[in-house]
């Protein structure tokens, strides 16, 4: 946990968010500025700065992706499709420095 990290504060319930999924290692909540009809962020409860800080052996990315896929199924957006996305660094526009996977779906997405 990082004291001044926005997403750590959301995990600690110091800042409100609409929770989409939670277990002992993963927290997921709806994005405050949705870029799609369904836009959920999946974060590890343990603070990790970015995808660049992830080591292969800790499996955090596969864990987040697994929860995102299961949530997509629960929300029934797997019927029509969805996108999983990670931003890293200024060129990609990463704004919050706590690793997160975006789940976007529920409507036609602009093609990358
Ligand atoms: P990124 O640009 O990949 O770092 O994504 C950060 C995301 O966090 C953006 O899509 C923001 O809209 C979202 N965000 C920022 N503050 C909040 C908040 N308080 N609750 C939910 N989502 C937020
Ligand atoms: Zn954090």
CSV table of N, CA, C and O and ligand atoms in Angstrom, one decimal:
chain,number,residue,atom,x,y,z
A,1,UNK,N,0.8,-1.2,0.0
A,1,UNK,CA,0.0,0.0,0.0
A,1,UNK,C,0.9,1.3,0.0
A,1,UNK,O,1.8,1.3,0.8
A,2,UNK,N,0.5,2.2,-0.8
A,2,UNK,CA,1.2,3.5,-0.9
A,2,UNK,C,0.3,4.5,-0.3
A,2,UNK,O,-0.9,4.6,-0.8
A,3,UNK,N,0.7,5.3,0.6
A,3,UNK,CA,-0.2,6.3,1.3
A,3,UNK,C,-0.8,7.3,0.4
A,3,UNK,O,-2.0,7.6,0.5
A,4,UNK,N,-0.1,7.8,-0.6
A,4,UNK,CA,-0.6,8.9,-1.5
A,4,UNK,C,-1.0,8.4,-2.8
A,4,UNK,O,-1.2,9.2,-3.7
A,5,UNK,N,-1.2,7.1,-3.0
A,5,UNK,CA,-1.7,6.5,-4.3
A,5,UNK,C,-3.2,6.5,-4.4
A,5,UNK,O,-3.9,6.0,-3.5
A,6,UNK,N,-3.8,7.1,-5.4
A,6,UNK,CA,-5.2,7.1,-5.6
A,6,UNK,C,-5.9,5.8,-5.5
A,6,UNK,O,-6.9,5.6,-4.8
A,7,UNK,N,-5.3,4.8,-6.2
A,7,UNK,CA,-6.0,3.5,-6.3
A,7,UNK,C,-5.8,2.7,-4.9
A,7,UNK,O,-6.7,2.0,-4.5
A,8,UNK,N,-4.7,2.9,-4.2
A,8,UNK,CA,-4.6,2.4,-2.9
A,8,UNK,C,-5.6,3.0,-2.0
A,8,UNK,O,-6.2,2.2,-1.1
A,9,UNK,N,-5.9,4.3,-2.1
A,9,UNK,CA,-7.0,4.9,-1.3
A,9,UNK,C,-8.3,4.3,-1.6
A,9,UNK,O,-9.2,4.1,-0.8
A,10,UNK,N,-8.6,4.0,-2.9
A,10,UNK,CA,-9.8,3.4,-3.3
A,10,UNK,C,-9.9,2.0,-2.7
A,10,UNK,O,-11.0,1.6,-2.2
A,11,UNK,N,-8.8,1.2,-2.8
A,11,UNK,CA,-8.8,-0.1,-2.2
A,11,UNK,C,-9.1,-0.1,-0.7
A,11,UNK,O,-9.8,-0.9,-0.1
A,12,UNK,N,-8.6,0.9,0.0
A,12,UNK,CA,-8.8,1.1,1.4
A,12,UNK,C,-10.1,1.7,1.8
A,12,UNK,O,-10.4,2.0,2.9
A,13,UNK,N,-10.9,2.0,0.7
A,13,UNK,CA,-12.2,2.6,0.9
A,13,UNK,C,-12.2,4.1,1.4
A,13,UNK,O,-13.1,4.5,2.0
A,14,UNK,N,-11.0,4.7,1.2
A,14,UNK,CA,-10.9,6.1,1.7
A,14,UNK,C,-11.5,7.1,0.6
A,14,UNK,O,-11.9,8.2,0.9
A,15,UNK,N,-11.6,6.6,-0.6
A,15,UNK,CA,-12.2,7.3,-1.7
A,15,UNK,C,-13.3,6.3,-2.3
A,15,UNK,O,-13.0,5.1,-2.5
A,16,UNK,N,-14.5,6.8,-2.5
A,16,UNK,CA,-15.6,5.9,-2.9
A,16,UNK,C,-15.4,5.5,-4.4
A,16,UNK,O,-14.9,6.3,-5.2
A,17,UNK,N,-15.8,4.3,-4.7
A,17,UNK,CA,-15.8,3.8,-6.1
A,17,UNK,C,-16.9,2.7,-6.1
A,17,UNK,O,-17.3,2.1,-5.1
A,18,UNK,N,-17.4,2.5,-7.3
A,18,UNK,CA,-18.4,1.5,-7.6
A,18,UNK,C,-17.7,0.1,-7.8
A,18,UNK,O,-17.0,0.0,-8.8
A,19,UNK,N,-17.8,-0.7,-6.9
A,19,UNK,CA,-17.0,-2.0,-6.9
A,19,UNK,C,-17.6,-3.0,-7.9
A,19,UNK,O,-18.9,-3.2,-7.9
A,20,UNK,N,-16.8,-3.6,-8.8
A,20,UNK,CA,-17.3,-4.6,-9.7
A,20,UNK,C,-16.9,-6.0,-9.3
A,20,UNK,O,-17.5,-6.9,-9.7
A,21,UNK,N,-15.8,-6.1,-8.6
A,21,UNK,CA,-15.2,-7.4,-8.2
A,21,UNK,C,-14.2,-7.2,-7.1
A,21,UNK,O,-13.5,-6.2,-7.1
A,22,UNK,N,-14.1,-8.2,-6.2
A,22,UNK,CA,-13.1,-8.1,-5.2
A,22,UNK,C,-12.8,-9.5,-4.7
A,22,UNK,O,-13.7,-10.3,-4.5
A,23,UNK,N,-11.5,-9.8,-4.5
A,23,UNK,CA,-11.1,-11.0,-3.7
A,23,UNK,C,-9.9,-10.6,-2.9
A,23,UNK,O,-9.6,-9.4,-2.7
A,24,UNK,N,-9.2,-11.5,-2.4
A,24,UNK,CA,-8.1,-11.2,-1.4
A,24,UNK,C,-6.9,-10.5,-2.1
A,24,UNK,O,-6.1,-9.8,-1.5
A,25,UNK,N,-6.8,-10.7,-3.5
A,25,UNK,CA,-5.6,-10.1,-4.1
A,25,UNK,C,-6.0,-9.0,-5.2
A,25,UNK,O,-5.1,-8.3,-5.6
A,26,UNK,N,-7.2,-9.0,-5.7
A,26,UNK,CA,-7.6,-8.2,-6.8
A,26,UNK,C,-8.8,-7.3,-6.4
A,26,UNK,O,-9.8,-7.8,-5.7
A,27,UNK,N,-8.8,-6.1,-6.8
A,27,UNK,CA,-9.9,-5.1,-6.6
A,27,UNK,C,-10.3,-4.6,-8.0
A,27,UNK,O,-9.4,-4.3,-8.8
A,28,UNK,N,-11.6,-4.5,-8.3
A,28,UNK,CA,-12.0,-3.9,-9.6
A,28,UNK,C,-13.2,-2.9,-9.3
A,28,UNK,O,-14.1,-3.2,-8.5
A,29,UNK,N,-13.1,-1.8,-10.0
A,29,UNK,CA,-14.1,-0.8,-9.8
A,29,UNK,C,-14.4,-0.1,-11.2
A,29,UNK,O,-13.5,-0.1,-12.1
A,30,UNK,N,-15.5,0.6,-11.3
A,30,UNK,CA,-15.9,1.2,-12.5
A,30,UNK,C,-15.1,2.5,-12.7
A,30,UNK,O,-15.0,3.3,-11.7
A,31,UNK,N,-14.6,2.8,-13.9
A,31,UNK,CA,-13.9,4.0,-14.2
A,31,UNK,C,-14.8,5.2,-14.0
A,31,UNK,O,-15.9,5.2,-14.5
A,32,UNK,N,-14.2,6.3,-13.4
A,32,UNK,CA,-15.0,7.5,-13.2
A,32,UNK,C,-15.3,8.3,-14.5
A,32,UNK,O,-16.3,9.0,-14.5
A,33,UNK,N,-14.5,8.1,-15.5
A,33,UNK,CA,-14.7,8.7,-16.8
A,33,UNK,C,-14.8,7.6,-17.9
A,33,UNK,O,-13.8,7.4,-18.6
A,34,UNK,N,-15.9,6.9,-17.9
A,34,UNK,CA,-15.9,5.7,-18.8
A,34,UNK,C,-15.7,6.0,-20.3
A,34,UNK,O,-16.3,7.0,-20.8
A,35,UNK,N,-14.9,5.2,-20.9
A,35,UNK,CA,-14.6,5.4,-22.3
A,35,UNK,C,-15.4,4.4,-23.2
A,35,UNK,O,-15.2,4.3,-24.4
A,36,UNK,N,-16.3,3.6,-22.5
A,36,UNK,CA,-17.1,2.7,-23.2
A,36,UNK,C,-18.3,2.4,-22.2
A,36,UNK,O,-18.2,2.8,-21.0
A,37,UNK,N,-19.4,1.9,-22.7
A,37,UNK,CA,-20.6,1.6,-21.9
A,37,UNK,C,-20.2,0.8,-20.6
A,37,UNK,O,-20.8,1.1,-19.5
A,38,UNK,N,-19.3,-0.1,-20.7
A,38,UNK,CA,-18.7,-0.8,-19.5
A,38,UNK,C,-17.2,-0.5,-19.5
A,38,UNK,O,-16.5,-0.8,-20.5
A,39,UNK,N,-16.8,0.1,-18.4
A,39,UNK,CA,-15.3,0.4,-18.3
A,39,UNK,C,-15.0,0.1,-16.8
A,39,UNK,O,-15.3,0.9,-15.9
A,40,UNK,N,-14.3,-1.0,-16.6
A,40,UNK,CA,-13.9,-1.4,-15.3
A,40,UNK,C,-12.4,-1.5,-15.2
A,40,UNK,O,-11.7,-1.9,-16.1
A,41,UNK,N,-11.8,-1.1,-14.0
A,41,UNK,CA,-10.4,-1.1,-13.8
A,41,UNK,C,-10.1,-2.3,-12.8
A,41,UNK,O,-10.7,-2.3,-11.8
A,42,UNK,N,-9.1,-3.1,-13.2
A,42,UNK,CA,-8.7,-4.2,-12.3
A,42,UNK,C,-7.3,-3.9,-11.8
A,42,UNK,O,-6.3,-3.7,-12.6
A,43,UNK,N,-7.1,-3.9,-10.5
A,43,UNK,CA,-5.9,-3.5,-9.8
A,43,UNK,C,-5.5,-4.6,-8.8
A,43,UNK,O,-6.3,-5.2,-8.1
A,44,UNK,N,-4.1,-4.8,-8.7
A,44,UNK,CA,-3.7,-5.7,-7.6
A,44,UNK,C,-3.8,-4.9,-6.3
A,44,UNK,O,-3.6,-3.7,-6.2
A,45,UNK,N,-4.3,-5.6,-5.2
A,45,UNK,CA,-4.4,-4.9,-3.9
A,45,UNK,C,-3.0,-4.5,-3.4
A,45,UNK,O,-2.9,-3.5,-2.7
A,46,UNK,N,-2.0,-5.3,-3.7
A,46,UNK,CA,-0.6,-4.9,-3.4
A,46,UNK,C,-0.2,-3.8,-4.4
A,46,UNK,O,-0.3,-4.0,-5.6
A,47,UNK,N,0.4,-2.7,-3.9
A,47,UNK,CA,0.8,-1.6,-4.8
A,47,UNK,C,1.9,-2.1,-5.8
A,47,UNK,O,2.9,-2.5,-5.3
A,48,UNK,N,1.7,-1.9,-7.1
A,48,UNK,CA,2.7,-2.1,-8.1
A,48,UNK,C,2.6,-0.8,-9.0
A,48,UNK,O,1.5,-0.5,-9.4
A,49,UNK,N,3.7,-0.2,-9.3
A,49,UNK,CA,3.7,1.1,-10.0
A,49,UNK,C,3.1,1.0,-11.4
A,49,UNK,O,2.4,1.8,-11.9
A,50,UNK,N,3.6,-0.1,-12.1
A,50,UNK,CA,3.3,-0.1,-13.6
A,50,UNK,C,3.6,-1.5,-14.1
A,50,UNK,O,4.2,-2.4,-13.4
A,51,UNK,N,3.2,-1.8,-15.3
A,51,UNK,CA,3.6,-3.0,-16.0
A,51,UNK,C,5.1,-3.2,-16.1
A,51,UNK,O,5.5,-4.4,-16.1
A,52,UNK,N,5.8,-2.1,-16.1
A,52,UNK,CA,7.3,-2.3,-16.1
A,52,UNK,C,7.9,-2.8,-14.8
A,52,UNK,O,9.0,-3.2,-14.8
A,53,UNK,N,7.1,-2.7,-13.8
A,53,UNK,CA,7.6,-3.2,-12.4
A,53,UNK,C,7.2,-4.6,-12.2
A,53,UNK,O,7.6,-5.1,-11.1
A,54,UNK,N,6.5,-5.2,-13.1
A,54,UNK,CA,6.0,-6.6,-12.9
A,54,UNK,C,7.1,-7.6,-13.3
A,54,UNK,O,7.6,-7.5,-14.4
A,55,UNK,N,7.4,-8.5,-12.4
A,55,UNK,CA,8.3,-9.6,-12.8
A,55,UNK,C,7.4,-10.8,-13.2
A,55,UNK,O,6.3,-11.0,-12.7
A,56,UNK,N,8.0,-11.5,-14.2
A,56,UNK,CA,7.2,-12.6,-14.8
A,56,UNK,C,6.7,-13.6,-13.7
A,56,UNK,O,5.6,-14.1,-13.8
A,57,UNK,N,7.5,-13.9,-12.7
A,57,UNK,CA,7.2,-14.9,-11.8
A,57,UNK,C,6.0,-14.6,-10.9
A,57,UNK,O,5.4,-15.5,-10.3
A,58,UNK,N,5.7,-13.3,-10.7
A,58,UNK,CA,4.7,-13.1,-9.7
A,58,UNK,C,3.2,-13.3,-10.2
A,58,UNK,O,2.3,-13.3,-9.5
A,59,UNK,N,3.1,-13.3,-11.5
A,59,UNK,CA,1.8,-13.7,-12.1
A,59,UNK,C,0.7,-12.7,-12.0
A,59,UNK,O,-0.5,-13.0,-12.2
A,60,UNK,N,1.1,-11.5,-11.6
A,60,UNK,CA,0.0,-10.5,-11.3
A,60,UNK,C,-0.8,-10.2,-12.6
A,60,UNK,O,-2.0,-10.0,-12.5
A,61,UNK,N,-0.1,-10.1,-13.7
A,61,UNK,CA,-0.9,-9.8,-14.9
A,61,UNK,C,-1.9,-10.9,-15.3
A,61,UNK,O,-3.0,-10.6,-15.7
A,62,UNK,N,-1.5,-12.1,-15.2
A,62,UNK,CA,-2.4,-13.2,-15.6
A,62,UNK,C,-3.5,-13.2,-14.6
A,62,UNK,O,-4.7,-13.5,-14.9
A,63,UNK,N,-3.2,-12.9,-13.3
A,63,UNK,CA,-4.3,-12.9,-12.3
A,63,UNK,C,-5.3,-11.8,-12.6
A,63,UNK,O,-6.5,-12.0,-12.6
A,64,UNK,N,-4.8,-10.6,-13.0
A,64,UNK,CA,-5.8,-9.5,-13.3
A,64,UNK,C,-6.6,-9.8,-14.6
A,64,UNK,O,-7.8,-9.6,-14.6
A,65,UNK,N,-5.9,-10.4,-15.6
A,65,UNK,CA,-6.6,-10.7,-16.8
A,65,UNK,C,-7.6,-11.8,-16.6
A,65,UNK,O,-8.8,-11.7,-17.1
A,66,UNK,N,-7.3,-12.8,-15.7
A,66,UNK,CA,-8.3,-13.8,-15.4
A,66,UNK,C,-9.5,-13.2,-14.7
A,66,UNK,O,-10.7,-13.6,-15.1
A,67,UNK,N,-9.4,-12.3,-13.8
A,67,UNK,CA,-10.5,-11.7,-13.1
A,67,UNK,C,-11.3,-10.8,-14.1
A,67,UNK,O,-12.5,-10.7,-14.1
A,68,UNK,N,-10.6,-10.2,-15.0
A,68,UNK,CA,-11.3,-9.3,-16.0
A,68,UNK,C,-12.1,-10.2,-17.0
A,68,UNK,O,-13.3,-9.8,-17.3
A,69,UNK,N,-11.6,-11.3,-17.4
A,69,UNK,CA,-12.4,-12.2,-18.3
A,69,UNK,C,-13.6,-12.7,-17.6
A,69,UNK,O,-14.7,-12.7,-18.1
A,70,UNK,N,-13.4,-13.1,-16.3
A,70,UNK,CA,-14.6,-13.6,-15.6
A,70,UNK,C,-15.6,-12.6,-15.3
A,70,UNK,O,-16.8,-12.8,-15.4
A,71,UNK,N,-15.2,-11.3,-15.1
A,71,UNK,CA,-16.1,-10.2,-14.9
A,71,UNK,C,-16.8,-9.9,-16.2
A,71,UNK,O,-18.0,-9.6,-16.2
A,72,UNK,N,-16.1,-10.0,-17.3
A,72,UNK,CA,-16.7,-9.7,-18.6
A,72,UNK,C,-17.9,-10.8,-18.9
A,72,UNK,O,-18.9,-10.4,-19.3
A,73,UNK,N,-17.6,-12.0,-18.4
A,73,UNK,CA,-18.6,-13.0,-18.6
A,73,UNK,C,-19.8,-12.7,-17.6
A,73,UNK,O,-21.0,-12.8,-18.0
A,74,UNK,N,-19.5,-12.3,-16.4
A,74,UNK,CA,-20.6,-12.0,-15.4
A,74,UNK,C,-21.4,-10.9,-15.9
A,74,UNK,O,-22.7,-10.9,-15.7
A,75,UNK,N,-20.8,-9.9,-16.6
A,75,UNK,CA,-21.6,-8.7,-17.1
A,75,UNK,C,-22.1,-9.0,-18.5
A,75,UNK,O,-22.8,-8.1,-19.0
A,76,UNK,N,-21.9,-10.2,-19.0
A,76,UNK,CA,-22.4,-10.6,-20.3
A,76,UNK,C,-21.9,-9.8,-21.5
A,76,UNK,O,-22.5,-9.8,-22.5
A,77,UNK,N,-20.8,-9.1,-21.3
A,77,UNK,CA,-20.2,-8.4,-22.5
A,77,UNK,C,-19.3,-9.3,-23.3
A,77,UNK,O,-18.9,-8.9,-24.4
A,78,UNK,N,-19.1,-10.5,-22.8
A,78,UNK,CA,-18.3,-11.4,-23.6
A,78,UNK,C,-19.1,-11.9,-24.9
A,78,UNK,O,-18.6,-12.4,-25.8
A,79,UNK,N,-20.4,-11.7,-24.8
A,79,UNK,CA,-21.3,-12.1,-26.0
A,79,UNK,C,-20.9,-11.3,-27.2
A,79,UNK,O,-20.9,-11.8,-28.3
A,80,UNK,N,-20.6,-10.0,-27.0
A,80,UNK,CA,-20.4,-9.1,-28.2
A,80,UNK,C,-18.9,-8.7,-28.3
A,80,UNK,O,-18.5,-8.1,-29.3
A,81,UNK,N,-18.1,-8.9,-27.3
A,81,UNK,CA,-16.7,-8.6,-27.3
A,81,UNK,C,-16.3,-7.5,-26.4
A,81,UNK,O,-17.1,-6.7,-25.9
A,82,UNK,N,-15.0,-7.5,-26.1
A,82,UNK,CA,-14.5,-6.5,-25.1
A,82,UNK,C,-13.0,-6.3,-25.4
A,82,UNK,O,-12.4,-7.0,-26.2
A,83,UNK,N,-12.4,-5.3,-24.8
A,83,UNK,CA,-10.9,-5.1,-24.9
A,83,UNK,C,-10.3,-5.0,-23.5
A,83,UNK,O,-10.9,-4.3,-22.6
A,84,UNK,N,-9.1,-5.6,-23.4
A,84,UNK,CA,-8.3,-5.4,-22.2
A,84,UNK,C,-7.1,-4.5,-22.6
A,84,UNK,O,-6.5,-4.8,-23.6
A,85,UNK,N,-6.8,-3.5,-21.7
A,85,UNK,CA,-5.8,-2.5,-22.1
A,85,UNK,C,-5.0,-2.1,-20.9
A,85,UNK,O,-5.5,-1.9,-19.8
A,86,UNK,N,-3.6,-2.0,-21.1
A,86,UNK,CA,-2.8,-1.4,-20.1
A,86,UNK,C,-2.0,-0.3,-20.7
A,86,UNK,O,-1.4,-0.4,-21.7
A,87,UNK,N,-2.0,0.9,-20.0
A,87,UNK,CA,-1.2,2.0,-20.5
A,87,UNK,C,0.0,2.1,-19.6
A,87,UNK,O,0.0,1.8,-18.4
A,88,UNK,N,1.2,2.4,-20.3
A,88,UNK,CA,2.4,2.6,-19.5
A,88,UNK,C,3.1,3.9,-20.0
A,88,UNK,O,3.4,4.0,-21.2
A,89,UNK,N,3.4,4.7,-19.1
A,89,UNK,CA,4.2,5.9,-19.4
A,89,UNK,C,3.5,7.0,-20.1
A,89,UNK,O,2.3,6.9,-20.5
A,90,UNK,N,4.2,8.1,-20.3
A,90,UNK,CA,3.5,9.3,-20.9
A,90,UNK,C,3.0,9.2,-22.3
A,90,UNK,O,1.9,9.7,-22.6
A,91,UNK,N,3.7,8.5,-23.2
A,91,UNK,CA,3.2,8.3,-24.5
A,91,UNK,C,1.9,7.6,-24.6
A,91,UNK,O,1.1,7.9,-25.5
A,92,UNK,N,1.7,6.7,-23.7
A,92,UNK,CA,0.4,5.9,-23.7
A,92,UNK,C,-0.6,6.6,-22.8
A,92,UNK,O,-1.8,6.2,-22.8
A,93,UNK,N,-0.2,7.7,-22.1
A,93,UNK,CA,-1.1,8.4,-21.3
A,93,UNK,C,-1.5,7.8,-19.9
A,93,UNK,O,-2.5,8.1,-19.4
A,94,UNK,N,-0.5,7.0,-19.4
A,94,UNK,CA,-0.8,6.5,-18.0
A,94,UNK,C,-0.9,7.7,-17.0
A,94,UNK,O,0.0,8.5,-17.0
A,95,UNK,N,-2.0,7.7,-16.3
A,95,UNK,CA,-2.2,8.9,-15.4
A,95,UNK,C,-2.2,8.4,-13.9
A,95,UNK,O,-1.9,9.2,-13.0
A,96,UNK,N,-2.4,7.2,-13.6
A,96,UNK,CA,-2.4,6.7,-12.3
A,96,UNK,C,-1.3,5.6,-12.2
A,96,UNK,O,-1.3,4.6,-12.9
A,97,UNK,N,-0.4,5.8,-11.2
A,97,UNK,CA,0.8,5.0,-11.2
A,97,UNK,C,0.6,3.8,-10.2
A,97,UNK,O,1.4,3.7,-9.2
A,98,UNK,N,-0.5,3.1,-10.4
A,98,UNK,CA,-0.7,1.8,-9.7
A,98,UNK,C,-1.3,0.9,-10.8
A,98,UNK,O,-2.3,1.3,-11.5
A,99,UNK,N,-0.6,-0.2,-11.1
A,99,UNK,CA,-0.9,-1.0,-12.2
A,99,UNK,C,-2.4,-1.3,-12.3
A,99,UNK,O,-3.0,-1.6,-11.3
A,100,UNK,N,-2.9,-1.2,-13.5
A,100,UNK,CA,-4.4,-1.5,-13.7
A,100,UNK,C,-4.6,-2.0,-15.2
A,100,UNK,O,-3.9,-1.5,-16.1
A,101,UNK,N,-5.5,-2.9,-15.3
A,101,UNK,CA,-6.0,-3.3,-16.6
A,101,UNK,C,-7.4,-2.7,-16.8
A,101,UNK,O,-8.2,-2.9,-16.0
A,102,UNK,N,-7.6,-2.1,-18.0
A,102,UNK,CA,-8.9,-1.6,-18.3
A,102,UNK,C,-9.7,-2.7,-19.0
A,102,UNK,O,-9.1,-3.3,-19.9
A,103,UNK,N,-10.9,-2.9,-18.6
A,103,UNK,CA,-11.9,-3.7,-19.3
A,103,UNK,C,-12.9,-2.8,-20.0
A,103,UNK,O,-13.6,-2.0,-19.3
A,104,UNK,N,-12.9,-2.8,-21.3
A,104,UNK,CA,-13.8,-1.9,-22.1
A,104,UNK,C,-14.7,-2.8,-22.9
A,104,UNK,O,-14.3,-3.7,-23.6
A,105,UNK,N,-16.0,-2.5,-22.9
A,105,UNK,CA,-17.0,-3.2,-23.7
A,105,UNK,C,-18.4,-2.7,-23.6
A,105,UNK,O,-18.6,-1.6,-23.1
A,106,UNK,N,-19.3,-3.5,-24.0
A,106,UNK,CA,-20.7,-3.2,-23.9
A,106,UNK,C,-21.2,-2.3,-25.0
A,106,UNK,O,-22.3,-1.8,-25.0
A,107,UNK,N,-20.4,-2.2,-26.0
A,107,UNK,CA,-20.7,-1.4,-27.2
A,107,UNK,C,-19.5,-1.4,-28.2
A,107,UNK,O,-18.4,-1.8,-27.8
A,108,UNK,N,-19.8,-0.9,-29.4
A,108,UNK,CA,-18.7,-0.9,-30.4
A,108,UNK,C,-17.6,0.0,-30.0
A,108,UNK,O,-17.8,1.2,-29.7
A,109,UNK,N,-16.3,-0.5,-30.0
A,109,UNK,CA,-15.2,0.3,-29.6
A,109,UNK,C,-14.5,0.8,-30.9
A,109,UNK,O,-14.4,0.1,-31.9
A,110,UNK,N,-13.8,1.9,-30.8
A,110,UNK,CA,-13.1,2.4,-32.0
A,110,UNK,C,-11.9,1.5,-32.2
A,110,UNK,O,-11.3,1.0,-31.2
A,111,UNK,N,-11.6,1.2,-33.5
A,111,UNK,CA,-10.5,0.2,-33.7
A,111,UNK,C,-9.2,0.8,-33.5
A,111,UNK,O,-9.0,2.0,-33.8
A,112,UNK,N,-8.3,0.1,-32.8
A,112,UNK,CA,-6.9,0.6,-32.6
A,112,UNK,C,-6.1,0.6,-33.8
A,112,UNK,O,-6.2,-0.3,-34.6
B,1,LIG,P1,-4.6,5.4,-17.1
B,1,LIG,O1,-4.8,6.6,-17.9
B,1,LIG,O2,-4.4,4.1,-17.9
B,1,LIG,O3,-3.6,5.6,-16.0
B,1,LIG,O4,-6.0,5.1,-16.4
B,1,LIG,C1,-6.4,5.7,-15.2
B,1,LIG,C2,-7.9,5.7,-15.2
B,1,LIG,O5,-8.3,6.0,-13.8
B,1,LIG,C3,-8.6,6.7,-16.1
B,1,LIG,O6,-9.4,6.0,-17.0
B,1,LIG,C4,-9.4,7.5,-15.1
B,1,LIG,O7,-10.7,7.9,-15.6
B,1,LIG,C5,-9.6,6.6,-13.9
B,1,LIG,N1,-9.8,7.2,-12.6
B,1,LIG,C6,-9.2,8.3,-12.1
B,1,LIG,N2,-9.7,8.6,-10.9
B,1,LIG,C7,-10.6,7.7,-10.7
B,1,LIG,C8,-11.5,7.5,-9.6
B,1,LIG,N3,-11.5,8.3,-8.5
B,1,LIG,N4,-12.4,6.4,-9.6
B,1,LIG,C9,-12.4,5.7,-10.7
B,1,LIG,N5,-11.6,5.8,-11.8
B,1,LIG,C10,-10.7,6.8,-11.8
B,2,LIG,ZN1,-1.3,2.1,-5.2
